[in-house]
Amino acid sequence: MTAVELPGAVRERVRSAERVVVFSGAGVSRESGLDTFRGAGGLWERMRPEELATPEAFRADPEKVWQWYAWRYQRVAEASPNPAHQAIARLEAVFPFIIVVTQNVDSLHRRVGSRNLLELHGSLARAFCNRCGRSRDMGEAIAESPGAPPICTCGGKFRPGVVWFGESLPEETFEQACEAAASCELFLSAGTSATVYPAAGLIELAHRAGACLIEINPEPTPFSGLMDLRLAAPAGEALPALADAMERCRWPTT
Ligand SMILES: [Zn+2]
C-alpha cells in the first residue's frame, strides 16, 4: 500500500480529534509471526489453542498447559514488534490522548512504546496464583520451573496471566476500555475480525458516541458498513500509510 488519501469528512475529524482509541487484534501481530501459534514445527504444532487455553485443561493436565505456555512465551520473547505496532506508537505524538485496547497477549505494543495500553485478554508476560491471585513475572516463573506450574506459598499453582476460553474479561480493564470507546472522537479498529464479544462491542460504543470509525482489515467485518473509512489491507502495510496521512493532516507544514 503506497499512500492513504483521507476522505474530506474523515480529514476534518482527524484534524479535530483529541481522544483516540486504537483497538487491535491478531492481525496486528501477524507480521511478527504471531498471528497463530501453529505451524512452527515441533511438539506443539498440532495442538489446538481451544484444547489447552481453558481452566478445564489446566485442572486436568497443568504440566502440559504450563509447558505449552512456556513455549508460547519463548516464541513471543523471540518476536519483534512490526511496522503496525510502530505506526500505532507513532500516533501518540500526533493526538493529545490515545489509548490502545488490544486483544493480543504478546506485549508487543508495550515493547514498542505504547504507554496507555489495555490488554483485554491479559498478558503472557505475567503469571498469577490460581488460589490467592498473587502475580509474578512469567519469565522468572518459567525459569524457576519450566516443566510444571510453580507452587505459590499459599499452596496454589501459578497459571499464565491470560484470559482463557470460557473466562470473563478482567472487569476493571474492560470498563476502562468501554469508557475510552464511549468518549473518543476517533476509533481505529486494526487487524481484528471484530467477531469476539464482548470486545467487539467497543466498536458499537464508539459508533453510538458519534466517533469517526476507521477499519483496517483485509477481509470485511460485521462492522464494515459502519465505517467512515475502510482499508482492506494487512495492518503492517496499511497502518504506517494511515499514520503518515494522519501526520500530514495534523501537521500540514511537514
Ligand atoms: Zn497463592
PDB file of C-alpha atoms and ligand atoms in Angstrom:
ATOM      1  CA  MET A   1       0.000   0.000   0.000  1.00  0.00           C
ATOM      2  CA  THR A   2       1.558   3.284  -1.100  1.00  0.00           C
ATOM      3  CA  ALA A   3      -0.364   6.224   0.344  1.00  0.00           C
ATOM      4  CA  VAL A   4      -3.695   6.711   2.066  1.00  0.00           C
ATOM      5  CA  GLU A   5      -5.921   9.594   0.988  1.00  0.00           C
ATOM      6  CA  LEU A   6      -8.268  10.557   3.796  1.00  0.00           C
ATOM      7  CA  PRO A   7     -11.778  11.440   2.548  1.00  0.00           C
ATOM      8  CA  GLY A   8     -12.701  15.052   3.330  1.00  0.00           C
ATOM      9  CA  ALA A   9     -15.101  14.227   6.183  1.00  0.00           C
ATOM     10  CA  VAL A  10     -12.550  11.928   7.812  1.00  0.00           C
ATOM     11  CA  ARG A  11      -9.829  14.539   7.414  1.00  0.00           C
ATOM     12  CA  GLU A  12     -11.932  17.039   9.376  1.00  0.00           C
ATOM     13  CA  ARG A  13     -12.446  14.537  12.182  1.00  0.00           C
ATOM     14  CA  VAL A  14      -8.769  13.559  12.276  1.00  0.00           C
ATOM     15  CA  ARG A  15      -7.800  17.206  12.415  1.00  0.00           C
ATOM     16  CA  SER A  16     -10.018  17.959  15.433  1.00  0.00           C
ATOM     17  CA  ALA A  17      -9.815  14.666  17.371  1.00  0.00           C
ATOM     18  CA  GLU A  18      -8.416  14.869  20.897  1.00  0.00           C
ATOM     19  CA  ARG A  19      -9.265  11.410  22.172  1.00  0.00           C
ATOM     20  CA  VAL A  20      -8.372   8.382  20.073  1.00  0.00           C
ATOM     21  CA  VAL A  21      -8.850   4.675  20.660  1.00  0.00           C
ATOM     22  CA  VAL A  22      -6.913   2.044  18.733  1.00  0.00           C
ATOM     23  CA  PHE A  23      -8.453  -1.406  19.012  1.00  0.00           C
ATOM     24  CA  SER A  24      -6.021  -4.102  17.882  1.00  0.00           C
ATOM     25  CA  GLY A  25      -6.318  -7.802  17.195  1.00  0.00           C
ATOM     26  CA  ALA A  26      -4.257 -10.727  15.981  1.00  0.00           C
ATOM     27  CA  GLY A  27      -3.714  -9.188  12.522  1.00  0.00           C
ATOM     28  CA  VAL A  28      -1.508  -6.515  14.088  1.00  0.00           C
ATOM     29  CA  SER A  29       0.953  -9.156  15.279  1.00  0.00           C
ATOM     30  CA  ARG A  30       0.805 -11.190  12.067  1.00  0.00           C
ATOM     31  CA  GLU A  31       3.975  -9.736  10.572  1.00  0.00           C
ATOM     32  CA  SER A  32       5.775 -10.530  13.823  1.00  0.00           C
ATOM     33  CA  GLY A  33       4.926 -14.168  13.120  1.00  0.00           C
ATOM     34  CA  LEU A  34       2.465 -14.395  15.990  1.00  0.00           C
ATOM     35  CA  ASP A  35      -0.952 -14.495  14.364  1.00  0.00           C
ATOM     36  CA  THR A  36      -1.109 -18.169  15.119  1.00  0.00           C
ATOM     37  CA  PHE A  37       0.938 -20.392  17.344  1.00  0.00           C
ATOM     38  CA  ARG A  38       0.705 -23.274  14.957  1.00  0.00           C
ATOM     39  CA  GLY A  39       2.911 -24.193  12.051  1.00  0.00           C
ATOM     40  CA  ALA A  40       6.226 -23.518  13.764  1.00  0.00           C
ATOM     41  CA  GLY A  41       7.092 -27.180  13.819  1.00  0.00           C
ATOM     42  CA  GLY A  42       7.820 -29.484  16.679  1.00  0.00           C
ATOM     43  CA  LEU A  43       5.861 -30.925  19.528  1.00  0.00           C
ATOM     44  CA  TRP A  44       3.122 -28.306  19.754  1.00  0.00           C
ATOM     45  CA  GLU A  45       2.362 -27.863  16.084  1.00  0.00           C
ATOM     46  CA  ARG A  46      -0.790 -29.891  16.095  1.00  0.00           C
ATOM     47  CA  MET A  47      -2.192 -28.548  19.358  1.00  0.00           C
ATOM     48  CA  ARG A  48      -5.365 -26.507  19.165  1.00  0.00           C
ATOM     49  CA  PRO A  49      -5.479 -23.447  21.475  1.00  0.00           C
ATOM     50  CA  GLU A  50      -9.102 -24.276  22.260  1.00  0.00           C
ATOM     51  CA  GLU A  51      -7.942 -27.538  23.831  1.00  0.00           C
ATOM     52  CA  LEU A  52      -5.235 -26.014  26.021  1.00  0.00           C
ATOM     53  CA  ALA A  53      -6.382 -22.486  26.805  1.00  0.00           C
ATOM     54  CA  THR A  54      -9.150 -23.409  29.221  1.00  0.00           C
ATOM     55  CA  PRO A  55      -9.470 -23.734  33.013  1.00  0.00           C
ATOM     56  CA  GLU A  56     -10.555 -27.352  32.472  1.00  0.00           C
ATOM     57  CA  ALA A  57      -7.349 -28.188  30.591  1.00  0.00           C
ATOM     58  CA  PHE A  58      -5.253 -26.622  33.369  1.00  0.00           C
ATOM     59  CA  ARG A  59      -7.075 -28.639  36.013  1.00  0.00           C
ATOM     60  CA  ALA A  60      -6.783 -31.875  34.030  1.00  0.00           C
ATOM     61  CA  ASP A  61      -3.138 -31.535  32.978  1.00  0.00           C
ATOM     62  CA  PRO A  62      -1.386 -28.487  34.497  1.00  0.00           C
ATOM     63  CA  GLU A  63       2.070 -29.643  33.322  1.00  0.00           C
ATOM     64  CA  LYS A  64       1.007 -29.848  29.686  1.00  0.00           C
ATOM     65  CA  VAL A  65      -0.706 -26.451  29.739  1.00  0.00           C
ATOM     66  CA  TRP A  66       2.260 -24.848  31.528  1.00  0.00           C
ATOM     67  CA  GLN A  67       4.753 -26.285  29.025  1.00  0.00           C
ATOM     68  CA  TRP A  68       2.665 -25.045  26.111  1.00  0.00           C
ATOM     69  CA  TYR A  69       2.622 -21.550  27.564  1.00  0.00           C
ATOM     70  CA  ALA A  70       6.360 -21.718  28.257  1.00  0.00           C
ATOM     71  CA  TRP A  71       6.802 -22.473  24.541  1.00  0.00           C
ATOM     72  CA  ARG A  72       4.498 -19.612  23.534  1.00  0.00           C
ATOM     73  CA  TYR A  73       6.307 -17.263  25.938  1.00  0.00           C
ATOM     74  CA  GLN A  74       9.585 -18.166  24.251  1.00  0.00           C
ATOM     75  CA  ARG A  75       8.160 -17.507  20.761  1.00  0.00           C
ATOM     76  CA  VAL A  76       6.882 -14.094  21.851  1.00  0.00           C
ATOM     77  CA  ALA A  77      10.215 -13.265  23.508  1.00  0.00           C
ATOM     78  CA  GLU A  78      11.966 -14.011  20.206  1.00  0.00           C
ATOM     79  CA  ALA A  79       9.489 -11.988  18.119  1.00  0.00           C
ATOM     80  CA  SER A  80       9.887  -8.298  17.326  1.00  0.00           C
ATOM     81  CA  PRO A  81       7.295  -5.546  17.004  1.00  0.00           C
ATOM     82  CA  ASN A  82       6.474  -4.863  13.335  1.00  0.00           C
ATOM     83  CA  PRO A  83       5.566  -1.694  11.363  1.00  0.00           C
ATOM     84  CA  ALA A  84       1.936  -1.939  12.562  1.00  0.00           C
ATOM     85  CA  HIS A  85       2.970  -1.663  16.240  1.00  0.00           C
ATOM     86  CA  GLN A  86       5.426   1.096  15.367  1.00  0.00           C
ATOM     87  CA  ALA A  87       2.781   3.101  13.473  1.00  0.00           C
ATOM     88  CA  ILE A  88       0.343   2.856  16.398  1.00  0.00           C
ATOM     89  CA  ALA A  89       3.033   4.008  18.836  1.00  0.00           C
ATOM     90  CA  ARG A  90       3.856   6.895  16.467  1.00  0.00           C
ATOM     91  CA  LEU A  91       0.252   8.147  16.736  1.00  0.00           C
ATOM     92  CA  GLU A  92       0.889   9.006  20.400  1.00  0.00           C
ATOM     93  CA  ALA A  93       2.784  12.058  19.205  1.00  0.00           C
ATOM     94  CA  VAL A  94       0.007  13.020  16.789  1.00  0.00           C
ATOM     95  CA  PHE A  95      -3.018  13.139  19.116  1.00  0.00           C
ATOM     96  CA  PRO A  96      -3.335  14.616  22.635  1.00  0.00           C
ATOM     97  CA  PHE A  97      -4.703  11.397  24.134  1.00  0.00           C
ATOM     98  CA  ILE A  98      -4.556   7.911  22.683  1.00  0.00           C
ATOM     99  CA  ILE A  99      -5.344   4.615  24.289  1.00  0.00           C
ATOM    100  CA  VAL A 100      -4.537   1.224  22.775  1.00  0.00           C
ATOM    101  CA  VAL A 101      -7.002  -1.547  23.567  1.00  0.00           C
ATOM    102  CA  THR A 102      -5.618  -4.886  22.458  1.00  0.00           C
ATOM    103  CA  GLN A 103      -6.889  -8.431  22.249  1.00  0.00           C
ATOM    104  CA  ASN A 104      -3.291  -9.634  21.915  1.00  0.00           C
ATOM    105  CA  VAL A 105      -1.361 -11.133  24.823  1.00  0.00           C
ATOM    106  CA  ASP A 106       2.126 -10.696  23.345  1.00  0.00           C
ATOM    107  CA  SER A 107       3.054  -7.299  24.905  1.00  0.00           C
ATOM    108  CA  LEU A 108       4.440  -6.080  21.569  1.00  0.00           C
ATOM    109  CA  HIS A 109       2.567  -2.756  21.881  1.00  0.00           C
ATOM    110  CA  ARG A 110       4.285  -2.233  25.228  1.00  0.00           C
ATOM    111  CA  ARG A 111       7.701  -3.176  23.852  1.00  0.00           C
ATOM    112  CA  VAL A 112       7.433  -0.645  21.045  1.00  0.00           C
ATOM    113  CA  GLY A 113       6.487   2.127  23.453  1.00  0.00           C
ATOM    114  CA  SER A 114       2.672   2.436  23.568  1.00  0.00           C
ATOM    115  CA  ARG A 115       2.063   3.769  27.063  1.00  0.00           C
ATOM    116  CA  ASN A 116      -1.726   3.786  27.516  1.00  0.00           C
ATOM    117  CA  LEU A 117      -2.371   0.125  26.944  1.00  0.00           C
ATOM    118  CA  LEU A 118      -5.337  -2.003  27.980  1.00  0.00           C
ATOM    119  CA  GLU A 119      -4.773  -5.725  27.496  1.00  0.00           C
ATOM    120  CA  LEU A 120      -8.287  -7.165  27.326  1.00  0.00           C
ATOM    121  CA  HIS A 121      -7.127 -10.770  27.191  1.00  0.00           C
ATOM    122  CA  GLY A 122      -4.311 -10.407  29.709  1.00  0.00           C
ATOM    123  CA  SER A 123      -0.639 -10.900  29.015  1.00  0.00           C
ATOM    124  CA  LEU A 124       1.826 -13.736  28.570  1.00  0.00           C
ATOM    125  CA  ALA A 125       4.336 -11.618  30.499  1.00  0.00           C
ATOM    126  CA  ARG A 126       2.630 -12.272  33.848  1.00  0.00           C
ATOM    127  CA  ALA A 127       1.608 -15.339  35.821  1.00  0.00           C
ATOM    128  CA  PHE A 128      -0.750 -15.414  38.766  1.00  0.00           C
ATOM    129  CA  CYS A 129      -1.681 -17.853  41.503  1.00  0.00           C
ATOM    130  CA  ASN A 130      -4.937 -19.667  40.842  1.00  0.00           C
ATOM    131  CA  ARG A 131      -5.758 -19.598  44.563  1.00  0.00           C
ATOM    132  CA  CYS A 132      -4.637 -16.285  46.109  1.00  0.00           C
ATOM    133  CA  GLY A 133      -4.173 -14.252  42.913  1.00  0.00           C
ATOM    134  CA  ARG A 134      -0.556 -13.254  43.616  1.00  0.00           C
ATOM    135  CA  SER A 135       1.092 -12.057  40.414  1.00  0.00           C
ATOM    136  CA  ARG A 136       4.669 -12.560  39.238  1.00  0.00           C
ATOM    137  CA  ASP A 137       6.840 -12.310  36.149  1.00  0.00           C
ATOM    138  CA  MET A 138       6.120 -15.192  33.744  1.00  0.00           C
ATOM    139  CA  GLY A 139       9.719 -15.428  32.518  1.00  0.00           C
ATOM    140  CA  GLU A 140      11.001 -15.882  36.052  1.00  0.00           C
ATOM    141  CA  ALA A 141       8.293 -18.427  36.805  1.00  0.00           C
ATOM    142  CA  ILE A 142       9.244 -20.456  33.721  1.00  0.00           C
ATOM    143  CA  ALA A 143      12.967 -20.226  34.517  1.00  0.00           C
ATOM    144  CA  GLU A 144      12.257 -21.500  38.024  1.00  0.00           C
ATOM    145  CA  SER A 145      10.010 -24.320  36.855  1.00  0.00           C
ATOM    146  CA  PRO A 146       9.919 -24.995  33.098  1.00  0.00           C
ATOM    147  CA  GLY A 147       8.089 -28.305  33.257  1.00  0.00           C
ATOM    148  CA  ALA A 148       5.238 -27.642  35.693  1.00  0.00           C
ATOM    149  CA  PRO A 149       3.473 -24.644  37.197  1.00  0.00           C
ATOM    150  CA  PRO A 150       5.411 -23.291  40.202  1.00  0.00           C
ATOM    151  CA  ILE A 151       3.651 -23.652  43.536  1.00  0.00           C
ATOM    152  CA  CYS A 152       2.737 -20.474  45.402  1.00  0.00           C
ATOM    153  CA  THR A 153       3.441 -20.010  49.118  1.00  0.00           C
ATOM    154  CA  CYS A 154      -0.319 -20.434  49.659  1.00  0.00           C
ATOM    155  CA  GLY A 155      -0.213 -23.860  48.009  1.00  0.00           C
ATOM    156  CA  GLY A 156      -1.939 -22.730  44.799  1.00  0.00           C
ATOM    157  CA  LYS A 157      -0.494 -23.093  41.310  1.00  0.00           C
ATOM    158  CA  PHE A 158       0.776 -20.261  39.136  1.00  0.00           C
ATOM    159  CA  ARG A 159      -1.006 -20.015  35.792  1.00  0.00           C
ATOM    160  CA  PRO A 160      -0.441 -17.786  32.757  1.00  0.00           C
ATOM    161  CA  GLY A 161      -1.895 -14.285  33.073  1.00  0.00           C
ATOM    162  CA  VAL A 162      -4.120 -14.639  30.021  1.00  0.00           C
ATOM    163  CA  VAL A 163      -7.879 -14.905  29.711  1.00  0.00           C
ATOM    164  CA  TRP A 164      -8.847 -18.440  28.797  1.00  0.00           C
ATOM    165  CA  PHE A 165     -11.793 -19.616  26.752  1.00  0.00           C
ATOM    166  CA  GLY A 166     -14.849 -19.596  28.987  1.00  0.00           C
ATOM    167  CA  GLU A 167     -13.437 -16.934  31.342  1.00  0.00           C
ATOM    168  CA  SER A 168     -14.657 -13.366  31.538  1.00  0.00           C
ATOM    169  CA  LEU A 169     -12.500 -10.383  30.675  1.00  0.00           C
ATOM    170  CA  PRO A 170     -10.742  -8.547  33.530  1.00  0.00           C
ATOM    171  CA  GLU A 171     -13.572  -6.339  34.766  1.00  0.00           C
ATOM    172  CA  GLU A 172     -11.692  -3.132  35.504  1.00  0.00           C
ATOM    173  CA  THR A 173      -9.731  -3.258  32.258  1.00  0.00           C
ATOM    174  CA  PHE A 174     -12.887  -3.846  30.236  1.00  0.00           C
ATOM    175  CA  GLU A 175     -14.672  -0.971  31.976  1.00  0.00           C
ATOM    176  CA  GLN A 176     -11.779   1.365  31.184  1.00  0.00           C
ATOM    177  CA  ALA A 177     -11.913   0.230  27.557  1.00  0.00           C
ATOM    178  CA  CYS A 178     -15.679   0.881  27.414  1.00  0.00           C
ATOM    179  CA  GLU A 179     -15.235   4.366  28.894  1.00  0.00           C
ATOM    180  CA  ALA A 180     -12.491   5.129  26.390  1.00  0.00           C
ATOM    181  CA  ALA A 181     -14.614   3.916  23.454  1.00  0.00           C
ATOM    182  CA  ALA A 182     -17.667   5.841  24.627  1.00  0.00           C
ATOM    183  CA  SER A 183     -15.738   9.104  24.922  1.00  0.00           C
ATOM    184  CA  CYS A 184     -13.420   9.061  21.897  1.00  0.00           C
ATOM    185  CA  GLU A 185     -13.718  11.091  18.701  1.00  0.00           C
ATOM    186  CA  LEU A 186     -11.723   8.702  16.558  1.00  0.00           C
ATOM    187  CA  PHE A 187     -11.842   4.921  16.789  1.00  0.00           C
ATOM    188  CA  LEU A 188      -9.407   2.827  14.815  1.00  0.00           C
ATOM    189  CA  SER A 189     -10.017  -0.925  14.574  1.00  0.00           C
ATOM    190  CA  ALA A 190      -6.974  -2.794  13.278  1.00  0.00           C
ATOM    191  CA  GLY A 191      -6.322  -6.423  12.460  1.00  0.00           C
ATOM    192  CA  THR A 192      -9.399  -7.839  14.079  1.00  0.00           C
ATOM    193  CA  SER A 193     -12.337  -9.705  12.622  1.00  0.00           C
ATOM    194  CA  ALA A 194     -14.393  -7.986  15.360  1.00  0.00           C
ATOM    195  CA  THR A 195     -16.430 -11.107  15.968  1.00  0.00           C
ATOM    196  CA  VAL A 196     -15.323 -11.808  19.545  1.00  0.00           C
ATOM    197  CA  TYR A 197     -17.769 -10.413  22.080  1.00  0.00           C
ATOM    198  CA  PRO A 198     -17.789  -8.535  24.330  1.00  0.00           C
ATOM    199  CA  ALA A 199     -14.664  -6.909  22.909  1.00  0.00           C
ATOM    200  CA  ALA A 200     -16.320  -6.151  19.585  1.00  0.00           C
ATOM    201  CA  GLY A 201     -18.989  -4.222  21.493  1.00  0.00           C
ATOM    202  CA  LEU A 202     -16.415  -1.445  21.855  1.00  0.00           C
ATOM    203  CA  ILE A 203     -16.943  -0.584  18.188  1.00  0.00           C
ATOM    204  CA  GLU A 204     -20.671  -0.214  18.836  1.00  0.00           C
ATOM    205  CA  LEU A 205     -19.987   2.023  21.850  1.00  0.00           C
ATOM    206  CA  ALA A 206     -17.748   4.277  19.773  1.00  0.00           C
ATOM    207  CA  HIS A 207     -20.323   4.349  16.974  1.00  0.00           C
ATOM    208  CA  ARG A 208     -23.107   5.334  19.360  1.00  0.00           C
ATOM    209  CA  ALA A 209     -20.847   8.053  20.783  1.00  0.00           C
ATOM    210  CA  GLY A 210     -20.553   9.509  17.284  1.00  0.00           C
ATOM    211  CA  ALA A 211     -16.856   8.744  16.828  1.00  0.00           C
ATOM    212  CA  CYS A 212     -15.272   8.660  13.402  1.00  0.00           C
ATOM    213  CA  LEU A 213     -14.649   4.950  12.682  1.00  0.00           C
ATOM    214  CA  ILE A 214     -11.739   3.572  10.690  1.00  0.00           C
ATOM    215  CA  GLU A 215     -11.173  -0.104   9.985  1.00  0.00           C
ATOM    216  CA  ILE A 216      -8.041  -1.852   8.797  1.00  0.00           C
ATOM    217  CA  ASN A 217      -8.564  -5.487   7.931  1.00  0.00           C
ATOM    218  CA  PRO A 218      -8.020  -7.494   4.748  1.00  0.00           C
ATOM    219  CA  GLU A 219     -11.487  -9.041   4.982  1.00  0.00           C
ATOM    220  CA  PRO A 220     -14.757  -7.249   5.718  1.00  0.00           C
ATOM    221  CA  THR A 221     -16.082  -7.497   9.286  1.00  0.00           C
ATOM    222  CA  PRO A 222     -19.623  -7.315  10.691  1.00  0.00           C
ATOM    223  CA  PHE A 223     -18.951  -3.607  11.306  1.00  0.00           C
ATOM    224  CA  SER A 224     -17.539  -2.662   7.913  1.00  0.00           C
ATOM    225  CA  GLY A 225     -20.812  -0.977   6.944  1.00  0.00           C
ATOM    226  CA  LEU A 226     -20.495   1.474   9.846  1.00  0.00           C
ATOM    227  CA  MET A 227     -17.006   2.605   8.937  1.00  0.00           C
ATOM    228  CA  ASP A 228     -16.171   6.124   7.779  1.00  0.00           C
ATOM    229  CA  LEU A 229     -13.025   4.712   6.197  1.00  0.00           C
ATOM    230  CA  ARG A 230     -12.090   1.131   5.494  1.00  0.00           C
ATOM    231  CA  LEU A 231      -8.631  -0.011   4.391  1.00  0.00           C
ATOM    232  CA  ALA A 232      -8.705  -3.561   3.036  1.00  0.00           C
ATOM    233  CA  ALA A 233      -5.059  -4.387   3.646  1.00  0.00           C
ATOM    234  CA  PRO A 234      -2.796  -6.078   6.196  1.00  0.00           C
ATOM    235  CA  ALA A 235      -2.114  -3.967   9.300  1.00  0.00           C
ATOM    236  CA  GLY A 236       1.640  -3.875   8.687  1.00  0.00           C
ATOM    237  CA  GLU A 237       1.065  -2.154   5.328  1.00  0.00           C
ATOM    238  CA  ALA A 238      -1.982  -0.016   5.993  1.00  0.00           C
ATOM    239  CA  LEU A 239      -1.139   1.364   9.447  1.00  0.00           C
ATOM    240  CA  PRO A 240       2.145   3.069   8.502  1.00  0.00           C
ATOM    241  CA  ALA A 241       0.411   4.633   5.462  1.00  0.00           C
ATOM    242  CA  LEU A 242      -2.515   5.742   7.625  1.00  0.00           C
ATOM    243  CA  ALA A 243      -0.193   7.185  10.290  1.00  0.00           C
ATOM    244  CA  ASP A 244       1.581   9.140   7.518  1.00  0.00           C
ATOM    245  CA  ALA A 245      -1.749  10.529   6.300  1.00  0.00           C
ATOM    246  CA  MET A 246      -2.777  11.477   9.835  1.00  0.00           C
ATOM    247  CA  GLU A 247       0.537  13.241  10.430  1.00  0.00           C
ATOM    248  CA  ARG A 248       0.110  15.208   7.192  1.00  0.00           C
ATOM    249  CA  CYS A 249      -3.388  16.129   8.294  1.00  0.00           C
ATOM    250  CA  ARG A 250      -2.432  17.218  11.834  1.00  0.00           C
ATOM    251  CA  TRP A 251       0.903  18.772  10.898  1.00  0.00           C
ATOM    252  CA  PRO A 252       0.172  20.326   7.483  1.00  0.00           C
ATOM    253  CA  THR A 253       3.523  22.080   7.240  1.00  0.00           C
ATOM    254  CA  THR A 254       5.577  18.900   7.261  1.00  0.00           C
TER     255      THR A 254
HETATM  256 ZN    ZN B   1      -1.102 -18.141  46.101  1.00  0.00          ZN
END
